[in-house]
């Protein structure tokens, strides 16, 4: 979906296909047929943007087989789909029964992460629509915090410098501009937007390597959108991409009924980092179950303040009381990102990958219900953009 900003530029809206896990090229092609095209049709659009997730094996198959890459591009065109952004955070195994900490490997100190990200940038250069000005790829925020020592931290920063150089080369050879965005996430070396400023300032070409702003992660860490974006602007760190998502919010976590409601979201597949802010200090644990268990013996998160958990809840369907979502943080962030005289980013992506991790009563039953839900999320995002003053394009 495309929108015209009042300054005349085009803002792209997509949804991320990591909600449909597939490790192979055949699996990706099946996603386009079984999920992405049905979502497009539900929205009544001739063209729909998707934020494609290409796992390691799928990416390598495309890199090594130009015919397969041309075939993917043709299949996108045939099904009315376009790609201006890729999700390069998960490397492989995102559809496994238990992902948890595995999603942070390999990190930016490992050669595989640089190689995979360069592959994605090369592929995106071919997949971009002919009239798209640039492509973007979101990626791991360096590493999970416990995986870092001074030696590995320096290797990660060296890799980012090398990445910027490779992106320059890709543009020189192809004429396509690809930018990479580190995606701050709770528990990682770069947990907040503020944490990103140092590493990104060190990169020789920050117009190539910038930040992917996920509004669920921003809210989970209790960041204020205005202050966060002002600091990034002052540091000249570009927001190359934003992921529109909402976190799980519990206003009164000390109440038994609230803890019971939270427990329904404590599931074994993904990590749900949980945070609380008390007396100006951010407190955190690595998973929702850990937060709930800690309150039993007086340990863990403070109970007299709200909790937020890294659980991407559907944008259009906040959890039932006594829980809610951080949709208001998303709205505030979006208005600051694209509501000014010029947009701070032109690539927006709805990323609710936890549809199948919702409590059983809330999960979609089959492909049709999932497509309905994703279409409803995109419709809400579309309405937010038009309310801000953007005009939807055909």
Tab-separated table of C-alpha atoms in Angstrom, residues 13 49 72 102 106 111 152 172 205 245 309 319 333 336 346 350 364:
chain	number	residue	atom	x	y	z
A	13	UNK	CA	3.003	0.362	4.143
A	49	UNK	CA	3.316	-4.262	0.041
A	72	UNK	CA	10.243	-14.815	-7.412
A	102	UNK	CA	17.837	-18.611	19.285
A	106	UNK	CA	24.217	-15.408	14.715
A	111	UNK	CA	30.668	-13.556	10.007
A	152	UNK	CA	33.050	-9.212	20.176
A	172	UNK	CA	27.461	1.707	-7.570
A	205	UNK	CA	28.149	6.048	6.618
A	245	UNK	CA	3.246	-2.973	16.553
A	309	UNK	CA	5.615	-7.315	27.886
A	319	UNK	CA	-6.593	-7.829	24.814
A	333	UNK	CA	5.050	7.560	17.257
A	336	UNK	CA	5.723	12.089	14.782
A	346	UNK	CA	9.052	6.234	4.264
A	350	UNK	CA	2.961	-3.999	10.417
A	364	UNK	CA	-7.082	-17.679	14.173
